[in-house]
Amino acid sequence: MTNRIVDHPVLGKLEERQKVQFEFDGKTYEGYENDTIASALLAHGIRTLRKHEESGNPRGIYCNIGHCFECRVTVNGETNVRACLTPIKANMIVESGQVQPHPLNPSQEGDIPKTYAEYLEQEGRG
Amino acid sequence: MSAKNYEVAVIGGGIVGCSVAFYLAESGLDVILIEKNDIASGTSSRCDGNVSIVDKDPGFDSHMSWVSQELIEDLSKRLDRPFEYRKSGSILVCDNDDEMQAAVDWVKTQNEAGLKFNVLDRNDIKSESPFFADDIPGGLECETDSLINPYMFCYALVDKAESEYGLQVKTRAEVTNITKEGREFKIQTTNEDVRAQKIVNAAGVWAPFIGKMLDVDIPITPRKGHILVGSRQQPVMMRNVMEFGYLMNKFGRERIADKRTTEHGVALVLEPTESQNFLLGSSRQFVGYDPTIDIRVVETMARRALRFFPKMNDFKIIRAYTGFRPFTEDHLPIISEVKEVPGFYIAAGHEGDGISLATGTAKLMEEIINEKTETIIPKEPLSFDRFKKSEVYA
Amino acid sequence: MQIYDVVIIGAGPAGLAAAIQCRENNLDVVVLDEFPRAGGRLLGQLHQEPNGQWWNGIEESKALLERAESLETDIQLGVSVHHIEKLDDQFVIHTKKKYFHTRNVLIATGAAESPAPIPGWTLPGVMSIGAAQVMTNVHRVKVGEKGIIVGVNVLSAAIARELQLAGIELHSMALPTRNVVVDEQSDPRLVMDRLSRIAHLAPSKFIQLGSKFAKYKFVQSLALKYYPTNGIKMWGMPIYLNKAIKQINGTDKVESVTMVDVTINGDIVENSEKEIPVDFVCIAGGLYPLAELAAVVGCPFIYSEELGGHIPIHNETMETPVKGIYVAGNITGIESSKVAREQGKVAGLAIAHKELNSIDIEEKLQAAVRNVVATRDAASIQFHPGISEGRKKVSTAFQETMKTQKELELVR
Ligand SMILES: Cc1cc2nc3c(=O)[nH]c(=O)nc-3n(C[C@H](O)[C@H](O)[C@H](O)COP(=O)(O)OP(=O)(O)OC[C@H]3O[C@@H](n4cnc5c(N)ncnc54)[C@H](O)[C@@H]3O)c2cc1C
Ligand SMILES: Cc1cc2nc3c(=O)[nH]c(=O)nc-3n(C[C@H](O)[C@H](O)[C@H](O)COP(=O)(O)OP(=O)(O)OC[C@H]3O[C@@H](n4cnc5c(N)ncnc54)[C@H](O)[C@@H]3O)c2cc1C
Ligand code: FES
């Protein structure tokens, strides 16, 4: 964990804290008690927390204090959780946001599906 | 003041005013559209986008909707800006077996009127959405229903009419007073005055205030509605769904539901938008012009949605908004001249149907103003006089 | 069902200071904050005062928290308030987990940063300047190896220094190129004007330097005209008012920025593009009061540029025209945390006075009100030169609102 600011000329030495293990997109990471999901991941050099639902562009934190919702992730199955406000807990399962299907997009080929069954069929999942 | 004298001034840049201005300008008249804020800043951007027959009373009501649907389909081909038009049909779902029986009868009546309705059974409901509750007995479908994005539609109309039919548009101009000088109206606004020979009052729920300026009492009252916006997520379903109880609420008929659902006039409407958010509605209340979001109503709506979509518990709602439906006593809009003030017309009072009925309304208004003998729909049921009659006989 | 005397929303300096006053007077209080730690934005602050002493936000927060805890204050963290409902004689605070019923509410939600969009700003590695402050000083995690700051104002100058202290390399500070959203932050004259009018209190050498030549508009123009090509240096880092960032580049994360020269009017000089490799970018768009909850419960607002935006109308004892709703801290205007803390004290005492109505509290309240003014006058960080005028506007608005309210009641 090279990205920690261990010694600080004014704030002093980083105090000893409990280590906490959590999972992000299937991999296990270690952080410290009081870390948020965002800070623990950034300490490991991970900036991308999700892909934009539509464009798939990568997104990370912006405000880091809960105002912008750019950092939304899924935590233990709950969607739209702000990574910058959520402290890591042991065995927490965090997943990044992914591109969402866009069945009603008029620019795609074929007819727009009318029912869910039709949509699944078009997806080849019928 | 501009020295110019317009043939028609349309007051109100909602879906009704924009449609009226469009057809009038297209017919060759010299038209100005006057709006106090921006285009589609009133009810027409605080609503759903259903162009539907499914929730109309069989008869005149559903006929007018059908005519409007044809017009909107035509416009989807003619207007240059897309407005998220989707002709997917729409469905109603039933809460219990009694409603199911009523739904079967409803389909029969609508079929007899020549409209494309079908009964849906349990399995059909399952193929509409995997999120539906297992105990929904069934529902019905109207094949011709469509969805639009109402404010994009308004802009598409205005754009085309401005660039091709010479429509003038004046926004940020609140009409503050109207006086008649000879055969001409002087319309005072907060952004220059306007002169016109005729006025169409398309101010929706604010139409009574415009009426008052000319001593005309217009019996329209605001009926408030809430809508919740779901966050972008996995698809819920592909087309609009309402619950059968929606019809009961709308027409003020008796309905079996808990006290709060009844008090807040809540019935499920779920509209999947093109961009994959969903709009979850709605409520119906007479509480004046207060736009505040009432969290209790929001809760009642969420609870009602869970009745039909129990898995929605995990979904995220990102915001809520409210709008005012322009309500009239007999559930029909006023599309009419005002005999007492020659040259003054009203196109308002569409309650929860303004999106569905805007095009039919506008076409009829154009025909009335151009004094055509044949009209696209009969104009008597929509005349302003009908309220006076009921007063006399009441 | 418990009915609290007061629910305090926000555990920043304003909220905590208010809680302490309320608890000292034995009121039933709960403090709610969505951030996992108490202290609000005070936590991340670290600057040197003109007398050379460090203002250490972590320590200041700790002091407030310890005092509050010694008074057994109920502080609940990780709780987002999303609605305040007004009933006849009480309020219901809606949070995700539960409802809190209370007679009074103090809204002390602080400030938020204005977004300042520039092309490429959604790339991971781009963040607001405040985000970098919190990551560095609160979480003690480096935001990157080498970065650049877009937007020159008091806050970004202060935080730039904090990043340097933590051993993070900064290429420079520069303006954003002009677009409809960042119009004000991209105009070198406006930026210079603002900086120079608060320069005498600035913690930074750069800004103090600015004050020497920038008392008069024409001198400012001259200063801009002869602005050194290599920028004016602050602690070794150049600050450019003659260069701007046009876009941020990278595929999956920030890789570089495109910098251009700008004229004194903020126009881009042709063919002046330069690519600068960085792995993070901080955008400083300025602060505005975070006041949605006040709007939701029906507080009337007034716009004040001096105070940073739309302000819930209130009087000098922090009451709003909605009886039982109080505001304190940056929600009432962007100022330093010391002012926020003193305002919190006032609000706490005002609520205690309302509930207990004692002369003793009244005297303390008056003293606390005077203290806010004194603290403001002595503040070493000031976000806008016209704060006092802004404050006057708000109190006039309060008087007018109350007058109209009375008249309306009389009519009824
Ligand atoms: C929650 C909700 C859901 C709905 N869903 C549907 C649906 O799915 N399908 C459907 O068919 N209908 C629906 N409706 C109904 C529909 O939205 C309305 O019937 C329709 O928008 C009314 O349009 P309008 O043009 O008459 O009024 P508005 O859109 O309100 O337009 C009136 C305009 O007049 C302007 N105005 C007012 N006073 C002045 C003045 N003095 N000077 C100048 N301009 C002025 C206003 O600013 C406004 O823009 C819904 C309504 C609500 C509230
Ligand atoms: C990013 C940032 C950096 C700043 N840096 C400095 C600086 O370096 N120096 C300086 O002098 N000033 C700085 N300020 C100004 C700062 O606002 C004040 O110094 C001071 O902290 C204001 O105190 P406060 O109590 O009003 O609000 P804050 O300290 O902001 O505290 C408000 C608290 O309310 C909580 N909150 C907000 N909304 C909700 C909600 N809906 N539900 C629950 N909790 C909520 C927040 O989590 C926060 O903890 C900064 C402001 C920001 C936004
Ligand atoms: S980064 Fe803005 S909410 Fe988390």
mmCIF file of N, CA and C in Angstrom, chain C residues 146-223:
data_model
loop_
_atom_site.group_PDB
_atom_site.id
_atom_site.type_symbol
_atom_site.label_atom_id
_atom_site.label_comp_id
_atom_site.label_asym_id
_atom_site.label_seq_id
_atom_site.Cartn_x
_atom_site.Cartn_y
_atom_site.Cartn_z
ATOM 1 N N LYS C 146 1.295 13.181 -9.503
ATOM 2 C CA LYS C 146 1.530 14.546 -9.974
ATOM 3 C C LYS C 146 0.241 15.086 -10.578
ATOM 4 N N GLY C 147 -0.152 16.236 -10.119
ATOM 5 C CA GLY C 147 -1.426 16.762 -10.596
ATOM 6 C C GLY C 147 -1.388 18.236 -10.933
ATOM 7 N N ILE C 148 -2.558 18.719 -11.308
ATOM 8 C CA ILE C 148 -2.679 20.133 -11.642
ATOM 9 C C ILE C 148 -4.012 20.616 -11.089
ATOM 10 N N ILE C 149 -4.074 21.894 -10.739
ATOM 11 C CA ILE C 149 -5.305 22.436 -10.173
ATOM 12 C C ILE C 149 -5.932 23.422 -11.148
ATOM 13 N N VAL C 150 -7.176 23.205 -11.460
ATOM 14 C CA VAL C 150 -7.885 24.073 -12.394
ATOM 15 C C VAL C 150 -8.850 24.943 -11.594
ATOM 16 N N GLY C 151 -8.633 26.244 -11.642
ATOM 17 C CA GLY C 151 -9.469 27.158 -10.853
ATOM 18 C C GLY C 151 -8.624 27.792 -9.770
ATOM 19 N N VAL C 152 -8.544 29.120 -9.800
ATOM 20 C CA VAL C 152 -7.705 29.820 -8.837
ATOM 21 C C VAL C 152 -8.598 30.615 -7.894
ATOM 22 N N ASN C 153 -8.674 30.195 -6.644
ATOM 23 C CA ASN C 153 -9.413 30.955 -5.627
ATOM 24 C C ASN C 153 -8.821 30.661 -4.254
ATOM 25 N N VAL C 154 -9.371 31.260 -3.215
ATOM 26 C CA VAL C 154 -8.784 31.092 -1.881
ATOM 27 C C VAL C 154 -8.694 29.637 -1.484
ATOM 28 N N LEU C 155 -9.805 28.913 -1.723
ATOM 29 C CA LEU C 155 -9.850 27.527 -1.285
ATOM 30 C C LEU C 155 -8.813 26.685 -2.025
ATOM 31 N N SER C 156 -8.723 26.882 -3.349
ATOM 32 C CA SER C 156 -7.798 26.031 -4.097
ATOM 33 C C SER C 156 -6.356 26.361 -3.740
ATOM 34 N N ALA C 157 -6.090 27.635 -3.422
ATOM 35 C CA ALA C 157 -4.729 27.990 -3.013
ATOM 36 C C ALA C 157 -4.395 27.320 -1.682
ATOM 37 N N ALA C 158 -5.361 27.344 -0.758
ATOM 38 C CA ALA C 158 -5.109 26.744 0.551
ATOM 39 C C ALA C 158 -4.896 25.234 0.423
ATOM 40 N N ILE C 159 -5.732 24.590 -0.408
ATOM 41 C CA ILE C 159 -5.643 23.131 -0.497
ATOM 42 C C ILE C 159 -4.404 22.699 -1.287
ATOM 43 N N ALA C 160 -4.007 23.536 -2.264
ATOM 44 C CA ALA C 160 -2.775 23.224 -2.997
ATOM 45 C C ALA C 160 -1.623 23.068 -2.015
ATOM 46 N N ARG C 161 -1.580 23.971 -1.069
ATOM 47 C CA ARG C 161 -0.516 23.924 -0.070
ATOM 48 C C ARG C 161 -0.616 22.627 0.749
ATOM 49 N N GLU C 162 -1.837 22.230 1.057
ATOM 50 C CA GLU C 162 -2.034 21.009 1.840
ATOM 51 C C GLU C 162 -1.546 19.779 1.081
ATOM 52 N N LEU C 163 -1.788 19.776 -0.229
ATOM 53 C CA LEU C 163 -1.334 18.640 -1.036
ATOM 54 C C LEU C 163 0.195 18.602 -1.045
ATOM 55 N N GLN C 164 0.782 19.762 -1.196
ATOM 56 C CA GLN C 164 2.250 19.824 -1.185
ATOM 57 C C GLN C 164 2.807 19.299 0.137
ATOM 58 N N LEU C 165 2.171 19.698 1.230
ATOM 59 C CA LEU C 165 2.629 19.250 2.546
ATOM 60 C C LEU C 165 2.624 17.732 2.652
ATOM 61 N N ALA C 166 1.653 17.121 1.975
ATOM 62 C CA ALA C 166 1.539 15.666 2.044
ATOM 63 C C ALA C 166 2.467 14.978 1.046
ATOM 64 N N GLY C 167 3.300 15.779 0.396
ATOM 65 C CA GLY C 167 4.284 15.202 -0.507
ATOM 66 C C GLY C 167 3.759 14.903 -1.894
ATOM 67 N N ILE C 168 2.682 15.579 -2.279
ATOM 68 C CA ILE C 168 2.128 15.349 -3.601
ATOM 69 C C ILE C 168 2.604 16.459 -4.531
ATOM 70 N N GLU C 169 3.086 16.074 -5.686
ATOM 71 C CA GLU C 169 3.653 17.061 -6.597
ATOM 72 C C GLU C 169 2.556 17.745 -7.412
ATOM 73 N N LEU C 170 2.643 19.057 -7.523
ATOM 74 C CA LEU C 170 1.675 19.796 -8.332
ATOM 75 C C LEU C 170 2.408 20.526 -9.447
ATOM 76 N N HIS C 171 1.885 20.388 -10.660
ATOM 77 C CA HIS C 171 2.513 21.091 -11.768
ATOM 78 C C HIS C 171 2.286 22.586 -11.628
ATOM 79 N N SER C 172 1.017 22.968 -11.403
ATOM 80 C CA SER C 172 0.688 24.391 -11.289
ATOM 81 C C SER C 172 -0.788 24.541 -10.964
ATOM 82 N N MET C 173 -1.196 25.803 -10.802
ATOM 83 C CA MET C 173 -2.610 26.143 -10.749
ATOM 84 C C MET C 173 -2.893 27.017 -11.947
ATOM 85 N N ALA C 174 -4.014 26.754 -12.646
ATOM 86 C CA ALA C 174 -4.343 27.572 -13.813
ATOM 87 C C ALA C 174 -5.854 27.740 -13.875
ATOM 88 N N LEU C 175 -6.320 28.550 -14.810
ATOM 89 C CA LEU C 175 -7.751 28.799 -14.957
ATOM 90 C C LEU C 175 -8.368 27.728 -15.848
ATOM 91 N N PRO C 176 -9.673 27.571 -15.818
ATOM 92 C CA PRO C 176 -10.320 26.764 -16.862
ATOM 93 C C PRO C 176 -10.502 27.654 -18.101
ATOM 94 N N THR C 177 -10.528 27.071 -19.301
ATOM 95 C CA THR C 177 -10.878 27.918 -20.451
ATOM 96 C C THR C 177 -12.375 28.203 -20.384
ATOM 97 N N ARG C 178 -12.760 29.262 -21.035
ATOM 98 C CA ARG C 178 -14.117 29.747 -20.861
ATOM 99 C C ARG C 178 -15.159 28.799 -21.473
ATOM 100 N N ASN C 179 -16.219 28.542 -20.732
ATOM 101 C CA ASN C 179 -17.427 27.952 -21.309
ATOM 102 C C ASN C 179 -18.605 28.501 -20.530
ATOM 103 N N VAL C 180 -19.821 28.182 -20.913
ATOM 104 C CA VAL C 180 -20.971 28.841 -20.285
ATOM 105 C C VAL C 180 -21.034 28.628 -18.778
ATOM 106 N N VAL C 181 -20.552 27.484 -18.320
ATOM 107 C CA VAL C 181 -20.681 27.198 -16.896
ATOM 108 C C VAL C 181 -19.583 27.869 -16.070
ATOM 109 N N VAL C 182 -18.366 27.868 -16.583
ATOM 110 C CA VAL C 182 -17.261 28.361 -15.765
ATOM 111 C C VAL C 182 -16.896 29.809 -16.104
ATOM 112 N N ASP C 183 -17.850 30.522 -16.678
ATOM 113 C CA ASP C 183 -17.607 31.878 -17.135
ATOM 114 C C ASP C 183 -16.792 32.707 -16.140
ATOM 115 N N GLU C 184 -17.250 32.739 -14.877
ATOM 116 C CA GLU C 184 -16.597 33.613 -13.898
ATOM 117 C C GLU C 184 -15.202 33.140 -13.495
ATOM 118 N N GLN C 185 -15.059 31.805 -13.385
ATOM 119 C CA GLN C 185 -13.758 31.287 -12.959
ATOM 120 C C GLN C 185 -12.719 31.383 -14.069
ATOM 121 N N SER C 186 -13.181 31.690 -15.302
ATOM 122 C CA SER C 186 -12.245 31.665 -16.421
ATOM 123 C C SER C 186 -11.800 33.067 -16.820
ATOM 124 N N ASP C 187 -12.331 34.095 -16.146
ATOM 125 C CA ASP C 187 -11.985 35.465 -16.519
ATOM 126 C C ASP C 187 -10.840 35.977 -15.631
ATOM 127 N N PRO C 188 -9.659 36.126 -16.199
ATOM 128 C CA PRO C 188 -8.499 36.520 -15.384
ATOM 129 C C PRO C 188 -8.757 37.789 -14.578
ATOM 130 N N ARG C 189 -9.514 38.733 -15.136
ATOM 131 C CA ARG C 189 -9.730 39.994 -14.414
ATOM 132 C C ARG C 189 -10.577 39.773 -13.168
ATOM 133 N N LEU C 190 -11.639 38.964 -13.326
ATOM 134 C CA LEU C 190 -12.503 38.687 -12.174
ATOM 135 C C LEU C 190 -11.748 37.921 -11.088
ATOM 136 N N VAL C 191 -10.973 36.936 -11.543
ATOM 137 C CA VAL C 191 -10.229 36.119 -10.589
ATOM 138 C C VAL C 191 -9.254 37.003 -9.824
ATOM 139 N N MET C 192 -8.550 37.849 -10.550
ATOM 140 C CA MET C 192 -7.578 38.753 -9.942
ATOM 141 C C MET C 192 -8.270 39.703 -8.961
ATOM 142 N N ASP C 193 -9.408 40.218 -9.391
ATOM 143 C CA ASP C 193 -10.139 41.174 -8.563
ATOM 144 C C ASP C 193 -10.545 40.542 -7.231
ATOM 145 N N ARG C 194 -11.105 39.348 -7.318
ATOM 146 C CA ARG C 194 -11.530 38.654 -6.098
ATOM 147 C C ARG C 194 -10.366 38.368 -5.173
ATOM 148 N N LEU C 195 -9.291 37.852 -5.773
ATOM 149 C CA LEU C 195 -8.134 37.499 -4.953
ATOM 150 C C LEU C 195 -7.580 38.726 -4.266
ATOM 151 N N SER C 196 -7.509 39.825 -5.010
ATOM 152 C CA SER C 196 -6.836 40.983 -4.467
ATOM 153 C C SER C 196 -7.625 41.628 -3.341
ATOM 154 N N ARG C 197 -8.950 41.529 -3.409
ATOM 155 C CA ARG C 197 -9.725 42.193 -2.366
ATOM 156 C C ARG C 197 -9.724 41.440 -1.034
ATOM 157 N N ILE C 198 -9.281 40.203 -1.067
ATOM 158 C CA ILE C 198 -9.216 39.482 0.201
ATOM 159 C C ILE C 198 -7.772 39.188 0.578
ATOM 160 N N ALA C 199 -6.872 39.796 -0.216
ATOM 161 C CA ALA C 199 -5.467 39.417 -0.102
ATOM 162 C C ALA C 199 -4.876 39.676 1.275
ATOM 163 N N HIS C 200 -5.315 40.753 1.923
ATOM 164 C CA HIS C 200 -4.671 41.104 3.184
ATOM 165 C C HIS C 200 -4.842 40.015 4.231
ATOM 166 N N LEU C 201 -5.867 39.158 4.059
ATOM 167 C CA LEU C 201 -6.021 38.117 5.073
ATOM 168 C C LEU C 201 -5.605 36.749 4.598
ATOM 169 N N ALA C 202 -5.108 36.686 3.400
ATOM 170 C CA ALA C 202 -4.861 35.359 2.848
ATOM 171 C C ALA C 202 -3.690 34.670 3.530
ATOM 172 N N PRO C 203 -3.807 33.367 3.663
ATOM 173 C CA PRO C 203 -2.718 32.613 4.259
ATOM 174 C C PRO C 203 -1.577 32.391 3.262
ATOM 175 N N SER C 204 -1.798 32.776 2.038
ATOM 176 C CA SER C 204 -0.796 32.406 1.052
ATOM 177 C C SER C 204 0.029 33.603 0.603
ATOM 178 N N LYS C 205 1.277 33.370 0.426
ATOM 179 C CA LYS C 205 2.214 34.382 -0.047
ATOM 180 C C LYS C 205 1.741 34.968 -1.372
ATOM 181 N N PHE C 206 1.294 34.093 -2.225
ATOM 182 C CA PHE C 206 0.887 34.530 -3.556
ATOM 183 C C PHE C 206 -0.170 35.612 -3.474
ATOM 184 N N ILE C 207 -1.176 35.327 -2.677
ATOM 185 C CA ILE C 207 -2.289 36.249 -2.649
ATOM 186 C C ILE C 207 -1.889 37.550 -1.973
ATOM 187 N N GLN C 208 -1.001 37.436 -0.976
ATOM 188 C CA GLN C 208 -0.521 38.657 -0.341
ATOM 189 C C GLN C 208 0.213 39.524 -1.350
ATOM 190 N N LEU C 209 0.979 38.856 -2.185
ATOM 191 C CA LEU C 209 1.699 39.567 -3.226
ATOM 192 C C LEU C 209 0.698 40.306 -4.114
ATOM 193 N N GLY C 210 -0.365 39.599 -4.460
ATOM 194 C CA GLY C 210 -1.391 40.186 -5.313
ATOM 195 C C GLY C 210 -1.883 41.507 -4.765
ATOM 196 N N SER C 211 -2.023 41.598 -3.456
ATOM 197 C CA SER C 211 -2.618 42.803 -2.881
ATOM 198 C C SER C 211 -1.752 44.027 -3.137
ATOM 199 N N LYS C 212 -0.464 43.817 -3.286
ATOM 200 C CA LYS C 212 0.421 44.965 -3.467
ATOM 201 C C LYS C 212 0.089 45.729 -4.732
ATOM 202 N N PHE C 213 -0.155 44.977 -5.801
ATOM 203 C CA PHE C 213 -0.384 45.716 -7.047
ATOM 204 C C PHE C 213 -1.838 45.770 -7.456
ATOM 205 N N ALA C 214 -2.684 45.298 -6.594
ATOM 206 C CA ALA C 214 -4.024 45.097 -7.109
ATOM 207 C C ALA C 214 -5.116 45.876 -6.401
ATOM 208 N N LYS C 215 -4.768 46.958 -5.768
ATOM 209 C CA LYS C 215 -5.786 47.749 -5.087
ATOM 210 C C LYS C 215 -6.747 48.404 -6.069
ATOM 211 N N TYR C 216 -6.267 48.746 -7.218
ATOM 212 C CA TYR C 216 -7.110 49.463 -8.181
ATOM 213 C C TYR C 216 -7.275 48.644 -9.450
ATOM 214 N N LYS C 217 -8.435 48.828 -10.069
ATOM 215 C CA LYS C 217 -8.745 48.060 -11.276
ATOM 216 C C LYS C 217 -7.658 48.194 -12.334
ATOM 217 N N PHE C 218 -7.210 49.466 -12.588
ATOM 218 C CA PHE C 218 -6.250 49.629 -13.689
ATOM 219 C C PHE C 218 -4.918 48.982 -13.345
ATOM 220 N N VAL C 219 -4.591 48.981 -12.067
ATOM 221 C CA VAL C 219 -3.352 48.320 -11.679
ATOM 222 C C VAL C 219 -3.482 46.819 -11.911
ATOM 223 N N GLN C 220 -4.679 46.303 -11.633
ATOM 224 C CA GLN C 220 -4.905 44.874 -11.865
ATOM 225 C C GLN C 220 -4.699 44.524 -13.333
ATOM 226 N N SER C 221 -5.250 45.369 -14.201
ATOM 227 C CA SER C 221 -5.092 45.101 -15.630
ATOM 228 C C SER C 221 -3.621 45.107 -16.006
ATOM 229 N N LEU C 222 -2.915 46.118 -15.482
ATOM 230 C CA LEU C 222 -1.489 46.184 -15.765
ATOM 231 C C LEU C 222 -0.789 44.937 -15.277
ATOM 232 N N ALA C 223 -1.175 44.535 -14.046
ATOM 233 C CA ALA C 223 -0.540 43.363 -13.453
ATOM 234 C C ALA C 223 -0.769 42.137 -14.326
#
